[in-house]
PDB file of C-alpha atoms in Angstrom:
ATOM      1  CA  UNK V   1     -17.861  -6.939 -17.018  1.00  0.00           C
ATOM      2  CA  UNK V   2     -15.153  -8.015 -14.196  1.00  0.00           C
ATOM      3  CA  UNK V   3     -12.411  -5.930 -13.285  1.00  0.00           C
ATOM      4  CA  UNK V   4      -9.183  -6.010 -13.074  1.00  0.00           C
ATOM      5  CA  UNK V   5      -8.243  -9.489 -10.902  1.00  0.00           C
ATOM      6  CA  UNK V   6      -4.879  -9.929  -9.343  1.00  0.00           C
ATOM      7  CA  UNK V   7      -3.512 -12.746  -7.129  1.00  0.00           C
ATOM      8  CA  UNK V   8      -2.576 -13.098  -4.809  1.00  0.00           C
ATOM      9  CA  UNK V   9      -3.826 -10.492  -2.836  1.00  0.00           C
ATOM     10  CA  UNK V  10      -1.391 -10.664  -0.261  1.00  0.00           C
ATOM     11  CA  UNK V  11       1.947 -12.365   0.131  1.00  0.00           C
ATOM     12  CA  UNK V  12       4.680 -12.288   2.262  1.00  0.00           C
ATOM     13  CA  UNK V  13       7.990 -13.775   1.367  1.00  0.00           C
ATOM     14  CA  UNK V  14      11.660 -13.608   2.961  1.00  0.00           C
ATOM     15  CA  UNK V  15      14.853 -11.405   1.436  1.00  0.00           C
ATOM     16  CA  UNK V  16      16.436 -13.747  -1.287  1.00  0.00           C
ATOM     17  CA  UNK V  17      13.180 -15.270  -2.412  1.00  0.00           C
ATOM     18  CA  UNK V  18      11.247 -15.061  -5.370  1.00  0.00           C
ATOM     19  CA  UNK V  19       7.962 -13.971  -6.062  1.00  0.00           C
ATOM     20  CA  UNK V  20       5.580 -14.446  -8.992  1.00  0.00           C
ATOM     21  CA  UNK V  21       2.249 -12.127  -9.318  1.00  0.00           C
ATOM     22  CA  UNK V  22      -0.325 -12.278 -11.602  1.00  0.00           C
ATOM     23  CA  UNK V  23      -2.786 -10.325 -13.151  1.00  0.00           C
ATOM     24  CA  UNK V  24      -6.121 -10.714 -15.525  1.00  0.00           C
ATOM     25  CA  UNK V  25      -7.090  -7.764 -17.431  1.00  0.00           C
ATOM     26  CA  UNK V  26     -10.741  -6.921 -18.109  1.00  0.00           C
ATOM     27  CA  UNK V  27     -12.134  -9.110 -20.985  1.00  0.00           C
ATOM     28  CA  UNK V  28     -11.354  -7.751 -24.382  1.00  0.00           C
ATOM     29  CA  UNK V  29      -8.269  -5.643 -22.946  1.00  0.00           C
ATOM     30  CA  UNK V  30      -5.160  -6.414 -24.898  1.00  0.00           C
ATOM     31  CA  UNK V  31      -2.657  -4.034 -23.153  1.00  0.00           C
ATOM     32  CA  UNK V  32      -1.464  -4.701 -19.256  1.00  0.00           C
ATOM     33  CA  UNK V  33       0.579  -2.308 -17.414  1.00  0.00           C
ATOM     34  CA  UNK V  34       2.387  -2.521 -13.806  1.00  0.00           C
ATOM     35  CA  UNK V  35       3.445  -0.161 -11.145  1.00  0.00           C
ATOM     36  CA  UNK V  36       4.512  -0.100  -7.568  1.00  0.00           C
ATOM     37  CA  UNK V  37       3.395   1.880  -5.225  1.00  0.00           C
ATOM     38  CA  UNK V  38       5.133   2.484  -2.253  1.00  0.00           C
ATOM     39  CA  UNK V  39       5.007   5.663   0.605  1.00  0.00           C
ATOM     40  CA  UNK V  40       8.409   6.679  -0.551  1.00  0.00           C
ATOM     41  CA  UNK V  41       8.361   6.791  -3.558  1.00  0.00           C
ATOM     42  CA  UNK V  42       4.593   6.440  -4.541  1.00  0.00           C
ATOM     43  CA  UNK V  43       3.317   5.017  -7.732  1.00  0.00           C
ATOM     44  CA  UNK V  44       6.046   4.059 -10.412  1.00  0.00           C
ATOM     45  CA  UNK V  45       5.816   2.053 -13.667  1.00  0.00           C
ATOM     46  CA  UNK V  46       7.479  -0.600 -14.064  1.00  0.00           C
ATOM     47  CA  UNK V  47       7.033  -2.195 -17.571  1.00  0.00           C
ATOM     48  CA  UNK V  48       3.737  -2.371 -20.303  1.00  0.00           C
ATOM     49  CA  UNK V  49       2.936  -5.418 -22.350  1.00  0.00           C
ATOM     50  CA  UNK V  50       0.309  -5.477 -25.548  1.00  0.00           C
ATOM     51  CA  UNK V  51       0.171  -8.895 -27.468  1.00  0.00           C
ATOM     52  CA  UNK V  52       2.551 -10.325 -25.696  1.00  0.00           C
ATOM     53  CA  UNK V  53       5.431  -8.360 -26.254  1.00  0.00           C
ATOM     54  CA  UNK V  54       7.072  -5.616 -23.919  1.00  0.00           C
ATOM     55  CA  UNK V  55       6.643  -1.967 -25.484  1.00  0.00           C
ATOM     56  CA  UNK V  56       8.015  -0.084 -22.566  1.00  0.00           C
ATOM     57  CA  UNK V  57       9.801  -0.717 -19.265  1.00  0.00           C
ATOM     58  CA  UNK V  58      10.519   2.048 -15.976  1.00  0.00           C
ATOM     59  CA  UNK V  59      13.718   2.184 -14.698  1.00  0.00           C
ATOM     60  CA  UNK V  60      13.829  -0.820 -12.008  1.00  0.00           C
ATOM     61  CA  UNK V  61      16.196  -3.270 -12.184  1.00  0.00           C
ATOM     62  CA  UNK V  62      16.634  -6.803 -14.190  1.00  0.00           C
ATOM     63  CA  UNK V  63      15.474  -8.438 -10.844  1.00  0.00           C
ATOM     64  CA  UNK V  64      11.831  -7.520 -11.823  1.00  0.00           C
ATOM     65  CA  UNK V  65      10.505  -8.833 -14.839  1.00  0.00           C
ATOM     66  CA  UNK V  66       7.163 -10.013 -16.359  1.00  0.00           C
ATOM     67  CA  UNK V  67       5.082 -11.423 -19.507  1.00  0.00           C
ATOM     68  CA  UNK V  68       2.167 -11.645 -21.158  1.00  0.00           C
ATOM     69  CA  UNK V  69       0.347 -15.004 -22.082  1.00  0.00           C
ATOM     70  CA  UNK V  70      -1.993 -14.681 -25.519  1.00  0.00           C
ATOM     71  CA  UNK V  71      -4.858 -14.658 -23.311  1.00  0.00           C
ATOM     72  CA  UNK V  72      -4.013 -11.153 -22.117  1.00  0.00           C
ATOM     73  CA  UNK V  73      -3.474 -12.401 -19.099  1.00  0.00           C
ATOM     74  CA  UNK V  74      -0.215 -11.281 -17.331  1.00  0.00           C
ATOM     75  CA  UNK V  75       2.694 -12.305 -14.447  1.00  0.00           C
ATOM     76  CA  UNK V  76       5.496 -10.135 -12.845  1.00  0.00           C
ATOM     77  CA  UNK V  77       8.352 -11.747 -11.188  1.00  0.00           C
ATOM     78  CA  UNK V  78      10.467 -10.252  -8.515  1.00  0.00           C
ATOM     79  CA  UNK V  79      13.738 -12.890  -8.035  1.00  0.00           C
ATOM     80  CA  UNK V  80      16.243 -11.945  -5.303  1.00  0.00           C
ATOM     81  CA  UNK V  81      13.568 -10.215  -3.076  1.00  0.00           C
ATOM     82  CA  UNK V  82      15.177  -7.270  -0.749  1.00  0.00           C
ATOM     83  CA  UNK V  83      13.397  -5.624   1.909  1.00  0.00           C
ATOM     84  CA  UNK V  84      12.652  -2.471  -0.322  1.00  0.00           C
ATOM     85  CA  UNK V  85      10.431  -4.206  -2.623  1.00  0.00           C
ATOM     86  CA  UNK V  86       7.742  -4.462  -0.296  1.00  0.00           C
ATOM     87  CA  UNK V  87       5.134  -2.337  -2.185  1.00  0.00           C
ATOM     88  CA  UNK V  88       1.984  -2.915  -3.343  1.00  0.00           C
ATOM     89  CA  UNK V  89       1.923  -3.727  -6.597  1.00  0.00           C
ATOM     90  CA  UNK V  90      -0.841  -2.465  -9.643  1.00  0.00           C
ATOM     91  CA  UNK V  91      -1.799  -4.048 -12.658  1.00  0.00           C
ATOM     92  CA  UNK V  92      -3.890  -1.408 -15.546  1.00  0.00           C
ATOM     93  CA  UNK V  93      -5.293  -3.061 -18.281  1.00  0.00           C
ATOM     94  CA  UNK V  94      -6.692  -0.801 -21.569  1.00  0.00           C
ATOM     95  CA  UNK V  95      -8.358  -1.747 -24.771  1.00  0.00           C
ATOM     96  CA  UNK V  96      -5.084  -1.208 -26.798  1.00  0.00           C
ATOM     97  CA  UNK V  97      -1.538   0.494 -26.673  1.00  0.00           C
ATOM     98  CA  UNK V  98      -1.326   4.162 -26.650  1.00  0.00           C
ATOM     99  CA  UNK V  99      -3.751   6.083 -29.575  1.00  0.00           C
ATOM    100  CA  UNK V 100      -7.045   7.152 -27.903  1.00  0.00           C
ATOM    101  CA  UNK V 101      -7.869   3.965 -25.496  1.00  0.00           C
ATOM    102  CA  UNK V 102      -5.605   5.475 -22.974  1.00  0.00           C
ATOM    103  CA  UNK V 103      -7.726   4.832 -20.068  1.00  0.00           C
ATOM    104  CA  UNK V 104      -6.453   2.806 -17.719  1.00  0.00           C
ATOM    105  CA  UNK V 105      -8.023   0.561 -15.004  1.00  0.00           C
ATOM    106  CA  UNK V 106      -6.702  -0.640 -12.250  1.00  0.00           C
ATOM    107  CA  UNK V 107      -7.350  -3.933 -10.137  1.00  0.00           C
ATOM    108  CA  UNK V 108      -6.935  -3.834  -6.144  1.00  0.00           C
ATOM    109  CA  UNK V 109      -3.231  -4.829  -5.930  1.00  0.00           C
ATOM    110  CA  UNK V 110      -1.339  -7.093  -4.632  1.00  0.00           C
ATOM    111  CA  UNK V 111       0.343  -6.395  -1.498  1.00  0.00           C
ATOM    112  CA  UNK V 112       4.234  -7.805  -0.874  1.00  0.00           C
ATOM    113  CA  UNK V 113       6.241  -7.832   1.980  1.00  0.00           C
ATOM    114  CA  UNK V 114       9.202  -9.265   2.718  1.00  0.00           C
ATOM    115  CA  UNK V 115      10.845  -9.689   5.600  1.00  0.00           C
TER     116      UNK V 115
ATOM    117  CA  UNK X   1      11.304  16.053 -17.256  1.00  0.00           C
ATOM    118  CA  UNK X   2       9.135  13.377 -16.904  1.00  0.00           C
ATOM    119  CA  UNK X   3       7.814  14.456 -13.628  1.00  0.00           C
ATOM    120  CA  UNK X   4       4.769  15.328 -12.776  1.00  0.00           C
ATOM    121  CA  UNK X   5       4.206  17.671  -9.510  1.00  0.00           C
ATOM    122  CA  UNK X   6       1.790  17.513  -7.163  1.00  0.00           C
ATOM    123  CA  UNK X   7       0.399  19.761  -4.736  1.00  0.00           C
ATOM    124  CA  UNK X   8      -0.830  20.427  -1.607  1.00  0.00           C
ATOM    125  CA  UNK X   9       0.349  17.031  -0.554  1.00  0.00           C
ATOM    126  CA  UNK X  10      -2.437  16.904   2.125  1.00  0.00           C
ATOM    127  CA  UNK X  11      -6.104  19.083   1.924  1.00  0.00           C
ATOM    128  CA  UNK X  12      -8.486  19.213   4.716  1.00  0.00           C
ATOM    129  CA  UNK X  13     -12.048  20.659   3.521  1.00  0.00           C
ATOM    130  CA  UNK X  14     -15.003  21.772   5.579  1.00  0.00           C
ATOM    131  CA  UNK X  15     -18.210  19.537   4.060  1.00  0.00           C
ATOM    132  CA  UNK X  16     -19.825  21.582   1.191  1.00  0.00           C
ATOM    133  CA  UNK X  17     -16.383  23.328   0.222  1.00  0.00           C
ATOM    134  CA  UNK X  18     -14.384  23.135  -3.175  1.00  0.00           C
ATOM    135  CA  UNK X  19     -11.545  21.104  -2.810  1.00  0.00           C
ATOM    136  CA  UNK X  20      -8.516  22.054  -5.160  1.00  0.00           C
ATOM    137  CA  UNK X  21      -6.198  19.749  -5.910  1.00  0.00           C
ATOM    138  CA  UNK X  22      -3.062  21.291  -8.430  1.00  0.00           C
ATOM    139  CA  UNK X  23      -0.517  19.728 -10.829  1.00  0.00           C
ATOM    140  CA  UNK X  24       2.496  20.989 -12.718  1.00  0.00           C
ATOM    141  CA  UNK X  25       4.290  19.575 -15.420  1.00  0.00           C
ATOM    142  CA  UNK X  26       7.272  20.100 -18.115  1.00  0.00           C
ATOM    143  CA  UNK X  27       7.469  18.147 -20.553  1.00  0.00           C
ATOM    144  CA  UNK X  28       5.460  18.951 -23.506  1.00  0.00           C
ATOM    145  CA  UNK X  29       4.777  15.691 -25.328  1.00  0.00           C
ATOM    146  CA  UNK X  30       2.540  14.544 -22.500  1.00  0.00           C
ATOM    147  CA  UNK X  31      -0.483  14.417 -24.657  1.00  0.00           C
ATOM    148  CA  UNK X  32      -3.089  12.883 -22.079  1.00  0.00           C
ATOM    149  CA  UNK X  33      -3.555  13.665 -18.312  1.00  0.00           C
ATOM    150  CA  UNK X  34      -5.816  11.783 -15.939  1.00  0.00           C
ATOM    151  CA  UNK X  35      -6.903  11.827 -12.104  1.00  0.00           C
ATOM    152  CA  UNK X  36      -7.610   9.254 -10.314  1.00  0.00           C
ATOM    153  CA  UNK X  37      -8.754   8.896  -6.811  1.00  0.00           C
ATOM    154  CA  UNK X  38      -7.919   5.981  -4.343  1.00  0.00           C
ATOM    155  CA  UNK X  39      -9.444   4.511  -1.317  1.00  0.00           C
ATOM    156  CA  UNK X  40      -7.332   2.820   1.286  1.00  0.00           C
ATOM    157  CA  UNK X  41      -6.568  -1.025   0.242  1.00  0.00           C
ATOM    158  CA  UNK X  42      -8.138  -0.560  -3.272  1.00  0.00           C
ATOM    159  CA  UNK X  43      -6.508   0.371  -6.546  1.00  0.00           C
ATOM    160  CA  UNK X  44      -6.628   3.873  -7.976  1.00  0.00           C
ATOM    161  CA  UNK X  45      -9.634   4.390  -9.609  1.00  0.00           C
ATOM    162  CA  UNK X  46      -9.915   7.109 -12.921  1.00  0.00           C
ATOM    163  CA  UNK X  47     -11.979   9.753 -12.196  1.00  0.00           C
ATOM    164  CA  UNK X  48     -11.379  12.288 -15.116  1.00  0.00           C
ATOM    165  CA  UNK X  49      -9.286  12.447 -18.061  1.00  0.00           C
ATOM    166  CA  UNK X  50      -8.695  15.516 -20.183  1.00  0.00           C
ATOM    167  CA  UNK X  51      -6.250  16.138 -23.442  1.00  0.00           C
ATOM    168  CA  UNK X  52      -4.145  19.121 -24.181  1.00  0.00           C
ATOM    169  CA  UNK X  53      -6.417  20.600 -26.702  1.00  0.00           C
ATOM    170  CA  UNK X  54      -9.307  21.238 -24.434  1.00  0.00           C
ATOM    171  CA  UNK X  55      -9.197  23.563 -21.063  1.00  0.00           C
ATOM    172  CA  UNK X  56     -12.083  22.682 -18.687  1.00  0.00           C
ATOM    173  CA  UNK X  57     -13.454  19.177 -19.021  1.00  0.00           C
ATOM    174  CA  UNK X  58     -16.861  19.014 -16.402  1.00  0.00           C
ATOM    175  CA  UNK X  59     -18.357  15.686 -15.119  1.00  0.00           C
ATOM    176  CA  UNK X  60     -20.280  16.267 -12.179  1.00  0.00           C
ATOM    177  CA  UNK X  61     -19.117  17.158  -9.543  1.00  0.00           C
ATOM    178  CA  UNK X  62     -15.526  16.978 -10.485  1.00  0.00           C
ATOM    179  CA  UNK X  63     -13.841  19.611 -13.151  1.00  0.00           C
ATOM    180  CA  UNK X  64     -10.482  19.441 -14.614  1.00  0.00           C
ATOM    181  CA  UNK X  65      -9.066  22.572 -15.654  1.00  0.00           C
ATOM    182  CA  UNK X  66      -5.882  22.901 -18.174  1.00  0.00           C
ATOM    183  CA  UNK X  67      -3.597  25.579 -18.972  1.00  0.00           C
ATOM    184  CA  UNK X  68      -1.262  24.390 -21.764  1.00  0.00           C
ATOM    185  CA  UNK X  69       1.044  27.641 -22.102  1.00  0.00           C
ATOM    186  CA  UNK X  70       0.984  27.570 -17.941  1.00  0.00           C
ATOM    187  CA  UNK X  71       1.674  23.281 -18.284  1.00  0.00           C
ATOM    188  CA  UNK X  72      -0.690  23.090 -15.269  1.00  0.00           C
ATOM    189  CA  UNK X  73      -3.733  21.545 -14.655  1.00  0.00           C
ATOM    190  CA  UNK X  74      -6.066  21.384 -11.704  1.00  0.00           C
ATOM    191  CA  UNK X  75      -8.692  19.128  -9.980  1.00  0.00           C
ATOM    192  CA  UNK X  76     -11.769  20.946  -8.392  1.00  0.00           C
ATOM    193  CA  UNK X  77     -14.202  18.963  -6.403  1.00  0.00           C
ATOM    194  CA  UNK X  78     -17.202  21.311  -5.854  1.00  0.00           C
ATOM    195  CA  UNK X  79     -19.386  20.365  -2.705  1.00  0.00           C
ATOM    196  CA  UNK X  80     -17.206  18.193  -1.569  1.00  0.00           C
ATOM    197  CA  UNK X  81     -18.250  14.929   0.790  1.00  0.00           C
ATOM    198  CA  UNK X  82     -17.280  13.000   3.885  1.00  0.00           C
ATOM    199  CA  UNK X  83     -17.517  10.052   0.790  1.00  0.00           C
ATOM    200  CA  UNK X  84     -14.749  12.076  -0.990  1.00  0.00           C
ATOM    201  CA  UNK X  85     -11.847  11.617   1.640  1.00  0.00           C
ATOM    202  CA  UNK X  86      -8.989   9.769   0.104  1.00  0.00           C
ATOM    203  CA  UNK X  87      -5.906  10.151  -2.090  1.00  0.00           C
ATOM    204  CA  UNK X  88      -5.959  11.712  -5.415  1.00  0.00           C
ATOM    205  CA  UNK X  89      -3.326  11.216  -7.702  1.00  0.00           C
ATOM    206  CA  UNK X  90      -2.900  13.656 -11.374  1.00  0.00           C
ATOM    207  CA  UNK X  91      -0.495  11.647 -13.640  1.00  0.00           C
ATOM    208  CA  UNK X  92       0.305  11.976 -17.593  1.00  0.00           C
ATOM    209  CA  UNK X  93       1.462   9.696 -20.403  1.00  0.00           C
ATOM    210  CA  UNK X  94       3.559  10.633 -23.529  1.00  0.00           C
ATOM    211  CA  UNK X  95       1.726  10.474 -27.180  1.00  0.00           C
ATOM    212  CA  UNK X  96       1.719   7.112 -28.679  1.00  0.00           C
ATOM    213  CA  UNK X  97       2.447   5.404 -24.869  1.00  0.00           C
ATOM    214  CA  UNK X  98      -0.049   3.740 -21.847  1.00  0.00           C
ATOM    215  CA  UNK X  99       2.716   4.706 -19.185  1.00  0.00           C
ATOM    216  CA  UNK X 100       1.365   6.476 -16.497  1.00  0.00           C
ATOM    217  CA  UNK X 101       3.458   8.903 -15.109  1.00  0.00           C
ATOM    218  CA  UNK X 102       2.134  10.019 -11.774  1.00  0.00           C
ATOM    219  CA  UNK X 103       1.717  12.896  -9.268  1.00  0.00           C
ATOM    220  CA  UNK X 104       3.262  12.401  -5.515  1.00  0.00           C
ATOM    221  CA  UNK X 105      -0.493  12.207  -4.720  1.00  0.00           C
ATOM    222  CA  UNK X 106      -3.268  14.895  -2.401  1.00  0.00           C
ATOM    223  CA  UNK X 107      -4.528  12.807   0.963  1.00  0.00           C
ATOM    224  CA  UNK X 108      -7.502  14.919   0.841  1.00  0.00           C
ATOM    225  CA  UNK X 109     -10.122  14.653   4.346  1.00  0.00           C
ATOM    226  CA  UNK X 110     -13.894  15.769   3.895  1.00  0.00           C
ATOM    227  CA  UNK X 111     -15.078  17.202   7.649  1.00  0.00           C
ATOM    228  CA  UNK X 112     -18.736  16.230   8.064  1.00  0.00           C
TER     229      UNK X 112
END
């Protein structure tokens, strides 16, 4: 089976931009999660989708937002980019929300910076 | 409360030792606490899960150890490996969630 896939792998944008990531989950998983990882502040969630629909989100702000297409597949968008989001940024995908599929896998990341 | 600590924040290990990676945590409805281990420019990768209910959980060379009353749990790498240099992080999700909450991560260095 293929892992994880995100694009693109790298981007680099300016402050006041917006960005748009996206992420395919391994076939057959239903839930996608994100994080950011950072050196500061290492690796933080920032929101979890299963069939479409948000069922948790970390504490960033409304700048940073995402979906989930019935495919699985999912997209995070950062809109009024500052310098601080430049992170690399993790999708997980599982077999299902919480209960006893709780492993997560990663894909490589996709690695922002903004200038 | 929903942190998780980490520590040592850096390990170096003489090829062959047991590398000992340790985690702390508070909040008692974590019900599910992974490691996973991370190569520069890749994604973590899960090395070893283990649940509350259980206190050593074995898969090769790596060993998980849990003490619920303590809320600590541990990573040992026995014989460690040049191959095993890189970050480790412990994290922990809440009963009925997928959100990983994680450790500050362990930069851990294997000397040949």
């Amino acid at each position: 089976k293929a892992g994880v896939t995100q694009t693109p792998r790298y981007l680099i944008k300016t402050r006041g931009q917006q960005v748009t990531l996206s992420c395919s989950p391994i076939s057959g998983h239903r839930s996608v999660s994100w994080y950011q990882q950072t050196p500061g502040q290492g690796l933080q969630f920032l929101f979890e989708y299963f069939s479409e629909t948000q069922r948790n989100k970390g504490n960033f702000p409304g700048r940073f937002s995402g979906r989930q297409f019935s495919n699985s597949r999912s997209e995070m968008n950062v809109s009024t980019l500052e310098l601080g989001d430049s992170a690399l940024y993790l999708c997980a995908s599982s077999l299902s929300a919480g209960g006893l599929s709780k492993t997560q896998y990663f894909g490589p990341g996709t690695r922002l910076l903004v200038l | 409360q929903q942190q998780v600590k980490q520590s040592p924040q850096s390990l170096i290990v003489q090829k062959g030792g047991i590398s000992i990676i340790n985690c702390a945590y508070e909040n008692t409805a974590f019900d599910y606490f992974p490691w996973y281990q991370q190569f520069p420019g890749k994604g973590p990768a899960l090395l070893i899960a283990i649940r509350p209910d259980v206190s050593e959980k074995k898969e090769g060379r790596f060993t998980i150890s849990f003490n619920k009353s303590a809320k600590q749990f541990s990573l040992h790498i026995m014989d460690s490996q040049p191959g095993d240099s890189a970050t480790y992080f412990c994290a922990a999700t809440f009963q009925g969630a997928q959100k990983l909450v994680f450790g500050q991560g362990t930069r851990l260095t294997i000397n040949p």
